[in-house]
C-alpha cells in the first residue's frame, strides 16, 4: 500500500519508502562496524518491528540470529497504557551474546526500558537498542538507544509496521494519521 492509496487518512507523509531504506542502510553500516566479529542476536518486538527487522537485517553484511518477543503496549487505542506483559518470549538463549533490540518507535520508552532490563538479567554480553523513530517524551526515560533513525514530533504516526487498530502496517511510507480517523 502506498500513501496515495490512503491519502485522505493522512495529514502528511513524514518519510517515504526510499527515505526509510536510505536511513536503514546508514544505520546498518554503523551496526556492521560496531558488531564486527561479535555474536549478534537481533530481537524484534512484535508486531510493529517486523518491517524494520526485515529491511535492517538484510542491509547488514554479517551473520546474525533473528528472534522475536511480543509484549503488550497500546491495546487498540493511541495512548500508552504503561502496562508491560510478555506475550511471547525469546526462543534463543542470549547468555554471553550481543543483543540488539530492534523496534520501530519509542514513545514513552516504557516498553523498551522494561525490555532492556528484562533481557539484561539473562546474562548477555551487551544489550542495545536500534529504533527507526523516537518521540520527544522518550528522552525523559533512562534509555539511550544506540541507533535512532529519526526523532519525530509527538504525533500519532502509521505505516511501515506502525498500526492504528491493526491497519496501515502495510503502508510503505510513514505518515501522520489524520485525527478524524481516531476521534
Ligand atoms: P512506548 O512504551 O515507548 O510508549 O510505546 C511503544 C509502542 O507504542 C510502539 O512499539 C508502538 O507499538 C506504540 N506507539 C507509540 N507511538 C506510536 C505512534 O505514533 N503510532 C503507532 N502506530 N504506534 C505507536
Ligand atoms: Mg513496537
Short mmCIF file of N, CA and C and ligand atoms in Angstrom, two decimals:
data_model
loop_
_atom_site.label_atom_id
_atom_site.label_comp_id
_atom_site.label_asym_id
_atom_site.label_seq_id
_atom_site.Cartn_x
_atom_site.Cartn_y
_atom_site.Cartn_z
N UNK A 1 0.84 -1.19 0.00
CA UNK A 1 0.00 0.00 0.00
C UNK A 1 0.88 1.25 0.00
N UNK A 2 0.52 2.21 -0.85
CA UNK A 2 1.27 3.47 -0.92
C UNK A 2 0.47 4.58 -0.25
N UNK A 3 1.16 5.66 0.12
CA UNK A 3 0.48 6.79 0.77
C UNK A 3 -0.67 7.30 -0.09
N UNK A 4 -0.51 7.23 -1.40
CA UNK A 4 -1.58 7.71 -2.29
C UNK A 4 -2.86 6.88 -2.17
N UNK A 5 -2.72 5.63 -1.72
CA UNK A 5 -3.89 4.76 -1.55
C UNK A 5 -4.74 5.18 -0.35
N UNK A 6 -4.11 5.86 0.62
CA UNK A 6 -4.84 6.27 1.83
C UNK A 6 -4.64 7.77 2.09
N UNK A 7 -4.50 8.52 1.00
CA UNK A 7 -4.18 9.95 1.10
C UNK A 7 -5.16 10.69 2.01
N UNK A 8 -6.44 10.33 1.97
CA UNK A 8 -7.45 11.03 2.78
C UNK A 8 -7.26 10.79 4.28
N UNK A 9 -6.57 9.71 4.65
CA UNK A 9 -6.41 9.36 6.07
C UNK A 9 -5.17 10.01 6.69
N UNK A 10 -4.32 10.58 5.85
CA UNK A 10 -3.04 11.10 6.35
C UNK A 10 -3.01 12.62 6.31
N UNK A 11 -2.42 13.22 7.35
CA UNK A 11 -2.19 14.66 7.34
C UNK A 11 -1.00 14.96 6.44
N UNK A 12 0.04 14.16 6.60
CA UNK A 12 1.23 14.31 5.73
C UNK A 12 2.06 13.05 5.74
N UNK A 13 2.87 12.89 4.70
CA UNK A 13 3.85 11.81 4.67
C UNK A 13 5.13 12.33 5.33
N UNK A 14 5.58 11.64 6.37
CA UNK A 14 6.80 12.07 7.06
C UNK A 14 8.04 11.51 6.39
N UNK A 15 7.98 10.22 6.05
CA UNK A 15 9.13 9.57 5.43
C UNK A 15 8.64 8.63 4.33
N UNK A 16 9.23 8.78 3.17
CA UNK A 16 8.87 7.90 2.05
C UNK A 16 9.61 6.57 2.18
N UNK A 17 9.14 5.62 1.44
CA UNK A 17 9.79 4.32 1.39
C UNK A 17 11.28 4.47 1.08
N UNK A 18 11.62 5.31 0.13
CA UNK A 18 13.03 5.48 -0.26
C UNK A 18 13.85 6.11 0.87
N UNK A 19 13.27 7.09 1.55
CA UNK A 19 13.98 7.71 2.68
C UNK A 19 14.21 6.71 3.80
N UNK A 20 13.22 5.86 4.05
CA UNK A 20 13.35 4.84 5.11
C UNK A 20 14.48 3.88 4.76
N UNK A 21 14.50 3.41 3.52
CA UNK A 21 15.54 2.46 3.12
C UNK A 21 16.93 3.08 3.19
N UNK A 22 17.04 4.34 2.82
CA UNK A 22 18.34 5.02 2.85
C UNK A 22 18.83 5.17 4.29
N UNK A 23 17.92 5.53 5.18
CA UNK A 23 18.32 5.70 6.59
C UNK A 23 18.70 4.36 7.21
N UNK A 24 17.94 3.31 6.88
CA UNK A 24 18.26 1.99 7.42
C UNK A 24 19.64 1.52 6.93
N UNK A 25 19.98 1.87 5.71
CA UNK A 25 21.29 1.48 5.18
C UNK A 25 22.41 2.16 5.96
N UNK A 26 22.19 3.43 6.34
CA UNK A 26 23.18 4.15 7.15
C UNK A 26 23.31 3.51 8.54
N UNK A 27 22.17 3.18 9.13
CA UNK A 27 22.20 2.55 10.46
C UNK A 27 22.89 1.18 10.38
N UNK A 28 22.62 0.44 9.30
CA UNK A 28 23.22 -0.88 9.14
C UNK A 28 24.74 -0.78 9.02
N UNK A 29 25.22 0.25 8.35
CA UNK A 29 26.67 0.43 8.19
C UNK A 29 27.32 0.64 9.56
N UNK A 30 26.65 1.42 10.41
CA UNK A 30 27.16 1.65 11.78
C UNK A 30 27.15 0.34 12.58
N UNK A 31 26.05 -0.39 12.48
CA UNK A 31 25.91 -1.64 13.23
C UNK A 31 26.95 -2.65 12.77
N UNK A 32 27.15 -2.76 11.45
CA UNK A 32 28.16 -3.66 10.91
C UNK A 32 29.53 -3.37 11.51
N UNK A 33 29.84 -2.07 11.59
CA UNK A 33 31.13 -1.65 12.12
C UNK A 33 31.24 -1.98 13.61
N UNK A 34 30.19 -1.66 14.37
CA UNK A 34 30.23 -1.84 15.83
C UNK A 34 30.24 -3.31 16.26
N UNK A 35 29.62 -4.18 15.47
CA UNK A 35 29.47 -5.58 15.88
C UNK A 35 30.33 -6.55 15.08
N UNK A 36 31.30 -6.04 14.39
CA UNK A 36 32.16 -6.89 13.58
C UNK A 36 32.80 -7.98 14.45
N UNK A 37 32.68 -9.22 14.04
CA UNK A 37 33.29 -10.34 14.76
C UNK A 37 32.56 -10.74 16.04
N UNK A 38 31.38 -10.15 16.29
CA UNK A 38 30.64 -10.46 17.51
C UNK A 38 29.43 -11.35 17.21
N UNK A 39 29.00 -12.09 18.24
CA UNK A 39 27.85 -12.98 18.12
C UNK A 39 26.58 -12.15 18.33
N UNK A 40 25.96 -11.77 17.23
CA UNK A 40 24.87 -10.79 17.27
C UNK A 40 23.49 -11.45 17.20
N UNK A 41 22.63 -11.07 18.14
CA UNK A 41 21.22 -11.52 18.12
C UNK A 41 20.33 -10.29 17.99
N UNK A 42 19.59 -10.21 16.90
CA UNK A 42 18.62 -9.14 16.75
C UNK A 42 17.31 -9.60 17.38
N UNK A 43 16.77 -8.80 18.28
CA UNK A 43 15.49 -9.14 18.92
C UNK A 43 14.44 -8.15 18.45
N UNK A 44 13.53 -8.62 17.64
CA UNK A 44 12.45 -7.77 17.13
C UNK A 44 11.27 -7.79 18.08
N UNK A 45 10.67 -6.61 18.23
CA UNK A 45 9.49 -6.51 19.09
C UNK A 45 8.25 -6.56 18.21
N UNK A 46 7.53 -7.66 18.35
CA UNK A 46 6.32 -7.86 17.54
C UNK A 46 5.22 -6.90 17.98
N UNK A 47 4.31 -6.48 17.06
CA UNK A 47 4.40 -6.80 15.66
C UNK A 47 4.96 -5.65 14.85
N UNK A 48 5.06 -4.48 15.50
CA UNK A 48 5.42 -3.26 14.77
C UNK A 48 6.79 -3.29 14.11
N UNK A 49 7.72 -4.07 14.69
CA UNK A 49 9.10 -4.03 14.21
C UNK A 49 9.37 -4.97 13.04
N UNK A 50 8.33 -5.63 12.56
CA UNK A 50 8.53 -6.64 11.50
C UNK A 50 9.19 -6.04 10.26
N UNK A 51 8.72 -4.89 9.83
CA UNK A 51 9.28 -4.28 8.61
C UNK A 51 10.71 -3.79 8.84
N UNK A 52 10.94 -3.14 9.98
CA UNK A 52 12.30 -2.66 10.28
C UNK A 52 13.25 -3.84 10.35
N UNK A 53 12.83 -4.91 11.03
CA UNK A 53 13.68 -6.09 11.16
C UNK A 53 13.99 -6.67 9.78
N UNK A 54 13.00 -6.79 8.94
CA UNK A 54 13.20 -7.39 7.61
C UNK A 54 14.22 -6.59 6.80
N UNK A 55 14.09 -5.28 6.82
CA UNK A 55 14.96 -4.45 5.98
C UNK A 55 16.31 -4.17 6.63
N UNK A 56 16.32 -3.93 7.95
CA UNK A 56 17.60 -3.67 8.63
C UNK A 56 18.49 -4.91 8.60
N UNK A 57 17.90 -6.07 8.88
CA UNK A 57 18.70 -7.30 8.92
C UNK A 57 19.30 -7.60 7.55
N UNK A 58 18.54 -7.33 6.49
CA UNK A 58 19.06 -7.62 5.14
C UNK A 58 20.09 -6.61 4.68
N UNK A 59 20.09 -5.44 5.33
CA UNK A 59 21.10 -4.44 5.00
C UNK A 59 22.43 -4.73 5.70
N UNK A 60 22.41 -5.63 6.70
CA UNK A 60 23.64 -5.99 7.41
C UNK A 60 24.41 -7.02 6.59
N UNK A 61 25.75 -6.98 6.71
CA UNK A 61 26.56 -7.87 5.88
C UNK A 61 27.15 -9.03 6.68
N UNK A 62 26.83 -9.09 7.98
CA UNK A 62 27.42 -10.13 8.83
C UNK A 62 26.36 -11.16 9.23
N UNK A 63 26.83 -12.28 9.80
CA UNK A 63 25.92 -13.29 10.30
C UNK A 63 25.24 -12.79 11.57
N UNK A 64 23.99 -13.20 11.75
CA UNK A 64 23.24 -12.80 12.94
C UNK A 64 22.11 -13.79 13.13
N UNK A 65 21.54 -13.76 14.33
CA UNK A 65 20.33 -14.54 14.57
C UNK A 65 19.18 -13.56 14.79
N UNK A 66 18.01 -13.90 14.26
CA UNK A 66 16.83 -13.08 14.50
C UNK A 66 15.91 -13.81 15.45
N UNK A 67 15.48 -13.12 16.48
CA UNK A 67 14.48 -13.69 17.36
C UNK A 67 13.43 -12.63 17.66
N UNK A 68 12.36 -13.03 18.29
CA UNK A 68 11.21 -12.14 18.44
C UNK A 68 10.64 -12.19 19.84
N UNK A 69 10.18 -11.07 20.31
CA UNK A 69 9.39 -11.03 21.53
C UNK A 69 8.09 -10.29 21.24
N UNK A 70 7.05 -10.70 21.92
CA UNK A 70 5.81 -9.92 21.86
C UNK A 70 5.49 -9.44 23.26
N UNK A 71 5.31 -8.15 23.40
CA UNK A 71 4.92 -7.58 24.69
C UNK A 71 3.68 -6.72 24.47
N UNK A 72 2.88 -6.61 25.50
CA UNK A 72 1.70 -5.76 25.36
C UNK A 72 2.13 -4.31 25.50
N UNK A 73 1.54 -3.42 24.70
CA UNK A 73 1.81 -2.00 24.91
C UNK A 73 0.52 -1.20 24.86
N UNK A 74 0.02 -0.95 23.64
CA UNK A 74 -1.04 0.04 23.48
C UNK A 74 -2.47 -0.45 23.51
N UNK A 75 -2.71 -1.75 23.43
CA UNK A 75 -4.09 -2.16 23.19
C UNK A 75 -4.51 -1.63 21.84
N UNK A 76 -5.71 -1.13 21.71
CA UNK A 76 -6.15 -0.70 20.39
C UNK A 76 -6.29 0.81 20.29
N UNK A 77 -5.87 1.54 21.32
CA UNK A 77 -6.02 2.99 21.29
C UNK A 77 -4.75 3.67 20.81
N UNK A 78 -4.59 4.94 21.17
CA UNK A 78 -3.41 5.69 20.74
C UNK A 78 -2.60 6.21 21.92
N UNK A 79 -2.92 5.77 23.14
CA UNK A 79 -2.17 6.20 24.31
C UNK A 79 -1.55 5.00 25.03
N UNK A 80 -0.30 5.19 25.50
CA UNK A 80 0.41 4.11 26.17
C UNK A 80 -0.24 3.75 27.49
N UNK A 81 -0.39 2.45 27.75
CA UNK A 81 -1.05 2.03 28.99
C UNK A 81 -0.06 1.97 30.16
N UNK A 82 1.23 1.82 29.86
CA UNK A 82 2.22 1.70 30.93
C UNK A 82 2.34 0.28 31.46
N UNK A 83 1.46 -0.60 31.01
CA UNK A 83 1.49 -1.99 31.47
C UNK A 83 2.27 -2.82 30.46
N UNK A 84 3.32 -3.51 30.91
CA UNK A 84 4.10 -4.35 30.01
C UNK A 84 3.97 -5.80 30.45
N UNK A 85 3.67 -6.65 29.52
CA UNK A 85 3.46 -8.07 29.78
C UNK A 85 4.11 -8.84 28.64
N UNK A 86 4.80 -9.96 28.93
CA UNK A 86 5.36 -10.78 27.86
C UNK A 86 4.27 -11.68 27.29
N UNK A 87 4.00 -11.53 26.01
CA UNK A 87 3.02 -12.39 25.34
C UNK A 87 3.73 -13.54 24.63
N UNK A 88 4.95 -13.25 24.14
CA UNK A 88 5.79 -14.31 23.54
C UNK A 88 7.23 -14.01 23.92
N UNK A 89 7.89 -15.02 24.50
CA UNK A 89 9.28 -14.82 24.93
C UNK A 89 10.24 -15.27 23.82
N UNK A 90 11.53 -14.97 24.02
CA UNK A 90 12.55 -15.41 23.07
C UNK A 90 12.62 -16.92 22.99
N UNK A 91 13.05 -17.44 21.84
CA UNK A 91 13.42 -18.85 21.73
C UNK A 91 14.90 -19.01 22.03
N UNK A 92 15.69 -17.98 21.69
CA UNK A 92 17.15 -18.06 21.83
C UNK A 92 17.60 -17.86 23.27
N UNK A 93 18.71 -18.53 23.60
CA UNK A 93 19.43 -18.26 24.84
C UNK A 93 20.42 -17.13 24.52
N UNK A 94 20.31 -16.02 25.22
CA UNK A 94 21.15 -14.87 24.88
C UNK A 94 22.35 -14.71 25.81
N UNK A 95 22.56 -15.67 26.71
CA UNK A 95 23.69 -15.56 27.65
C UNK A 95 25.00 -15.44 26.89
N UNK A 96 25.80 -14.45 27.24
CA UNK A 96 27.11 -14.26 26.62
C UNK A 96 27.08 -13.68 25.21
N UNK A 97 25.90 -13.35 24.73
CA UNK A 97 25.79 -12.88 23.34
C UNK A 97 25.42 -11.39 23.29
N UNK A 98 25.65 -10.79 22.13
CA UNK A 98 25.37 -9.36 21.96
C UNK A 98 23.96 -9.18 21.39
N UNK A 99 23.10 -8.56 22.21
CA UNK A 99 21.69 -8.40 21.85
C UNK A 99 21.44 -6.98 21.34
N UNK A 100 20.79 -6.91 20.19
CA UNK A 100 20.35 -5.61 19.68
C UNK A 100 18.83 -5.67 19.50
N UNK A 101 18.13 -4.93 20.35
CA UNK A 101 16.67 -4.87 20.25
C UNK A 101 16.30 -3.97 19.07
N UNK A 102 15.44 -4.48 18.19
CA UNK A 102 15.04 -3.74 17.00
C UNK A 102 13.59 -3.32 17.16
N UNK A 103 13.35 -2.01 17.10
CA UNK A 103 11.97 -1.54 17.26
C UNK A 103 11.68 -0.44 16.26
N UNK A 104 10.41 -0.18 16.05
CA UNK A 104 10.04 0.83 15.05
C UNK A 104 9.87 2.21 15.67
N UNK A 105 9.46 2.25 16.96
CA UNK A 105 9.23 3.58 17.55
C UNK A 105 9.36 3.51 19.07
N UNK A 106 9.97 4.52 19.64
CA UNK A 106 9.96 4.69 21.09
C UNK A 106 9.12 5.92 21.39
N UNK A 107 8.09 5.74 22.16
CA UNK A 107 7.21 6.85 22.52
C UNK A 107 7.53 7.27 23.95
N UNK A 108 6.87 6.67 24.94
CA UNK A 108 7.22 6.98 26.33
C UNK A 108 8.53 6.29 26.71
N UNK A 109 8.86 5.19 26.03
CA UNK A 109 10.05 4.42 26.37
C UNK A 109 9.79 3.37 27.44
N UNK A 110 8.56 3.32 27.95
CA UNK A 110 8.21 2.36 29.00
C UNK A 110 8.49 0.92 28.56
N UNK A 111 8.04 0.61 27.34
CA UNK A 111 8.18 -0.76 26.86
C UNK A 111 9.66 -1.16 26.77
N UNK A 112 10.46 -0.30 26.17
CA UNK A 112 11.85 -0.67 25.93
C UNK A 112 12.72 -0.58 27.18
N UNK A 113 12.40 0.32 28.11
CA UNK A 113 13.21 0.34 29.33
C UNK A 113 12.95 -0.93 30.13
N UNK A 114 11.71 -1.36 30.12
CA UNK A 114 11.38 -2.61 30.79
C UNK A 114 12.04 -3.80 30.08
N UNK A 115 11.97 -3.81 28.76
CA UNK A 115 12.53 -4.93 27.99
C UNK A 115 14.06 -4.98 28.12
N UNK A 116 14.68 -3.83 28.12
CA UNK A 116 16.13 -3.78 28.25
C UNK A 116 16.59 -4.40 29.56
N UNK A 117 15.90 -4.07 30.66
CA UNK A 117 16.34 -4.65 31.94
C UNK A 117 15.96 -6.12 32.02
N UNK A 118 14.84 -6.49 31.42
CA UNK A 118 14.47 -7.90 31.41
C UNK A 118 15.51 -8.73 30.67
N UNK A 119 15.91 -8.30 29.48
CA UNK A 119 16.91 -9.04 28.71
C UNK A 119 18.28 -8.95 29.38
N UNK A 120 18.55 -7.82 30.01
CA UNK A 120 19.82 -7.63 30.69
C UNK A 120 20.03 -8.61 31.84
N UNK A 121 18.94 -9.09 32.42
CA UNK A 121 19.04 -10.02 33.55
C UNK A 121 19.34 -11.45 33.10
N UNK A 122 19.42 -11.67 31.78
CA UNK A 122 19.66 -13.03 31.27
C UNK A 122 21.13 -13.28 30.93
N UNK A 123 21.99 -12.40 31.36
CA UNK A 123 23.43 -12.60 31.20
C UNK A 123 24.00 -12.38 29.81
N UNK A 124 23.43 -11.46 29.02
CA UNK A 124 24.01 -11.20 27.70
C UNK A 124 25.32 -10.43 27.81
N UNK A 125 26.14 -10.48 26.76
CA UNK A 125 27.38 -9.70 26.73
C UNK A 125 27.06 -8.22 26.64
N UNK A 126 25.97 -7.86 25.94
CA UNK A 126 25.52 -6.48 25.84
C UNK A 126 24.07 -6.44 25.39
N UNK A 127 23.38 -5.35 25.73
CA UNK A 127 22.02 -5.11 25.23
C UNK A 127 21.94 -3.67 24.75
N UNK A 128 21.64 -3.49 23.48
CA UNK A 128 21.48 -2.15 22.92
C UNK A 128 20.16 -2.10 22.16
N UNK A 129 19.79 -0.88 21.75
CA UNK A 129 18.52 -0.67 21.06
C UNK A 129 18.75 0.04 19.73
N UNK A 130 18.09 -0.45 18.70
CA UNK A 130 18.01 0.28 17.42
C UNK A 130 16.54 0.57 17.15
N UNK A 131 16.21 1.83 17.00
CA UNK A 131 14.82 2.19 16.71
C UNK A 131 14.76 3.11 15.50
N UNK A 132 13.76 2.91 14.68
CA UNK A 132 13.65 3.77 13.50
C UNK A 132 13.20 5.17 13.90
N UNK A 133 12.23 5.24 14.83
CA UNK A 133 11.69 6.54 15.23
C UNK A 133 11.75 6.71 16.74
N UNK A 134 11.86 7.96 17.16
CA UNK A 134 11.81 8.27 18.59
C UNK A 134 11.04 9.57 18.78
N UNK A 135 10.14 9.55 19.77
CA UNK A 135 9.37 10.76 20.09
C UNK A 135 10.02 11.48 21.27
N UNK A 136 9.78 12.77 21.41
CA UNK A 136 10.46 13.59 22.42
C UNK A 136 10.30 13.08 23.85
N UNK A 137 9.13 12.54 24.15
CA UNK A 137 8.87 12.07 25.52
C UNK A 137 9.86 11.01 25.96
N UNK A 138 10.36 10.23 24.98
CA UNK A 138 11.29 9.13 25.28
C UNK A 138 12.56 9.65 25.93
N UNK A 139 12.87 10.91 25.67
CA UNK A 139 14.11 11.47 26.19
C UNK A 139 14.07 11.63 27.70
N UNK A 140 12.86 11.53 28.29
CA UNK A 140 12.74 11.63 29.75
C UNK A 140 12.89 10.27 30.44
N UNK A 141 13.03 9.22 29.66
CA UNK A 141 13.21 7.89 30.25
C UNK A 141 14.70 7.54 30.27
N UNK A 142 15.09 6.69 31.22
CA UNK A 142 16.51 6.33 31.31
C UNK A 142 16.93 5.30 30.26
N UNK A 143 16.57 5.54 29.01
CA UNK A 143 17.06 4.64 27.96
C UNK A 143 17.69 5.47 26.85
N UNK A 144 18.83 5.00 26.38
CA UNK A 144 19.51 5.70 25.28
C UNK A 144 19.74 4.71 24.16
N UNK A 145 18.85 4.69 23.17
CA UNK A 145 19.05 3.81 22.03
C UNK A 145 20.36 4.16 21.33
N UNK A 146 21.11 3.11 20.98
CA UNK A 146 22.40 3.34 20.34
C UNK A 146 22.22 3.82 18.90
N UNK A 147 21.13 3.38 18.27
CA UNK A 147 20.86 3.76 16.88
C UNK A 147 19.43 4.29 16.77
N UNK A 148 19.28 5.52 16.27
CA UNK A 148 17.96 6.13 16.08
C UNK A 148 17.87 6.63 14.65
N UNK A 149 16.81 6.21 13.96
CA UNK A 149 16.62 6.68 12.58
C UNK A 149 16.33 8.18 12.56
N UNK A 150 15.20 8.54 13.18
CA UNK A 150 14.80 9.96 13.25
C UNK A 150 14.07 10.25 14.55
N UNK A 151 14.25 11.46 15.04
CA UNK A 151 13.39 11.99 16.09
C UNK A 151 12.20 12.66 15.41
N UNK A 152 11.00 12.38 15.93
CA UNK A 152 9.80 12.95 15.31
C UNK A 152 8.97 13.68 16.37
N UNK A 153 8.10 14.59 15.93
CA UNK A 153 7.22 15.29 16.88
C UNK A 153 6.23 14.33 17.54
N UNK A 154 5.59 14.81 18.56
CA UNK A 154 4.67 13.97 19.32
C UNK A 154 3.31 13.86 18.64
N UNK A 155 3.30 13.17 17.51
CA UNK A 155 2.06 12.94 16.77
C UNK A 155 1.92 11.46 16.50
N UNK A 156 0.69 11.01 16.29
CA UNK A 156 0.47 9.58 16.05
C UNK A 156 0.74 9.26 14.59
N UNK A 157 1.71 8.39 14.37
CA UNK A 157 2.10 8.05 13.00
C UNK A 157 1.76 6.60 12.67
N UNK A 158 1.56 6.34 11.39
CA UNK A 158 1.25 4.99 10.92
C UNK A 158 2.10 4.65 9.70
N UNK A 159 2.16 3.36 9.42
CA UNK A 159 2.86 2.89 8.23
C UNK A 159 4.15 2.19 8.58
N UNK A 160 4.65 1.39 7.68
CA UNK A 160 5.90 0.67 7.84
C UNK A 160 5.92 -0.09 9.17
N UNK A 161 4.84 -0.84 9.42
CA UNK A 161 4.74 -1.64 10.64
C UNK A 161 3.91 -0.99 11.73
N UNK A 162 3.79 0.33 11.67
CA UNK A 162 3.03 1.04 12.70
C UNK A 162 1.55 1.05 12.34
N UNK A 163 0.72 0.64 13.31
CA UNK A 163 -0.69 0.46 13.01
C UNK A 163 -1.60 1.46 13.73
N UNK A 164 -2.79 1.58 13.21
CA UNK A 164 -3.91 2.09 14.01
C UNK A 164 -5.00 1.02 13.91
N UNK A 165 -5.31 0.37 15.03
CA UNK A 165 -6.26 -0.74 15.06
C UNK A 165 -5.93 -1.78 13.99
N UNK A 166 -4.65 -2.13 13.93
CA UNK A 166 -4.11 -3.17 13.05
C UNK A 166 -4.08 -2.80 11.57
N UNK A 167 -4.55 -1.61 11.24
CA UNK A 167 -4.47 -1.16 9.85
C UNK A 167 -3.23 -0.29 9.63
N UNK A 168 -2.88 -0.12 8.40
CA UNK A 168 -1.78 0.74 7.93
C UNK A 168 -0.39 0.12 8.11
N UNK A 169 -0.29 -1.06 8.72
CA UNK A 169 1.04 -1.66 8.88
C UNK A 169 1.69 -1.88 7.51
N UNK A 170 0.88 -2.18 6.52
CA UNK A 170 1.40 -2.50 5.19
C UNK A 170 1.58 -1.27 4.31
N UNK A 171 1.39 -0.10 4.88
CA UNK A 171 1.71 1.14 4.16
C UNK A 171 3.23 1.24 4.04
N UNK A 172 3.72 1.52 2.84
CA UNK A 172 5.16 1.52 2.60
C UNK A 172 5.86 2.73 3.20
N UNK A 173 5.13 3.83 3.31
CA UNK A 173 5.70 5.08 3.83
C UNK A 173 5.24 5.26 5.28
N UNK A 174 5.76 6.29 5.95
CA UNK A 174 5.30 6.62 7.30
C UNK A 174 4.65 7.99 7.24
N UNK A 175 3.42 8.07 7.78
CA UNK A 175 2.70 9.33 7.73
C UNK A 175 1.99 9.62 9.04
N UNK A 176 1.60 10.89 9.20
CA UNK A 176 0.82 11.29 10.37
C UNK A 176 -0.65 10.99 10.10
N UNK A 177 -1.24 10.25 11.02
CA UNK A 177 -2.65 9.87 10.84
C UNK A 177 -3.54 11.07 11.14
N UNK A 178 -4.51 11.28 10.29
CA UNK A 178 -5.46 12.36 10.50
C UNK A 178 -6.27 12.11 11.76
N UNK A 179 -6.38 13.09 12.66
CA UNK A 179 -7.16 12.91 13.90
C UNK A 179 -8.61 12.51 13.63
N UNK A 180 -9.12 12.84 12.46
CA UNK A 180 -10.52 12.48 12.16
C UNK A 180 -10.69 10.94 12.13
N UNK A 181 -9.59 10.22 11.91
CA UNK A 181 -9.68 8.76 11.88
C UNK A 181 -9.91 8.18 13.28
N UNK A 182 -9.30 8.79 14.31
CA UNK A 182 -9.46 8.22 15.65
C UNK A 182 -10.28 9.08 16.60
N UNK A 183 -10.89 10.14 16.11
CA UNK A 183 -11.74 10.93 17.02
C UNK A 183 -13.22 10.69 16.74
P1 LIG B 1 6.24 3.22 24.49
O1 LIG B 1 6.33 2.14 25.52
O2 LIG B 1 7.59 3.67 24.01
O3 LIG B 1 5.37 4.34 24.93
O4 LIG B 1 5.42 2.60 23.30
C1 LIG B 1 5.99 1.89 22.28
C2 LIG B 1 4.93 1.26 21.40
O5 LIG B 1 3.77 2.09 21.31
C3 LIG B 1 5.42 1.12 19.99
O6 LIG B 1 6.12 -0.08 19.79
C4 LIG B 1 4.12 1.19 19.21
O7 LIG B 1 3.52 -0.08 19.19
C5 LIG B 1 3.25 2.12 20.02
N1 LIG B 1 3.32 3.52 19.51
C6 LIG B 1 3.90 4.58 20.09
N2 LIG B 1 3.75 5.69 19.36
C7 LIG B 1 3.08 5.31 18.26
C8 LIG B 1 2.63 6.02 17.09
O8 LIG B 1 2.82 7.22 16.87
N3 LIG B 1 1.96 5.28 16.16
C9 LIG B 1 1.71 3.95 16.32
N4 LIG B 1 1.05 3.34 15.35
N5 LIG B 1 2.12 3.25 17.40
C10 LIG B 1 2.80 3.93 18.36
MG1 LIG B 2 7.00 -1.66 18.85
#
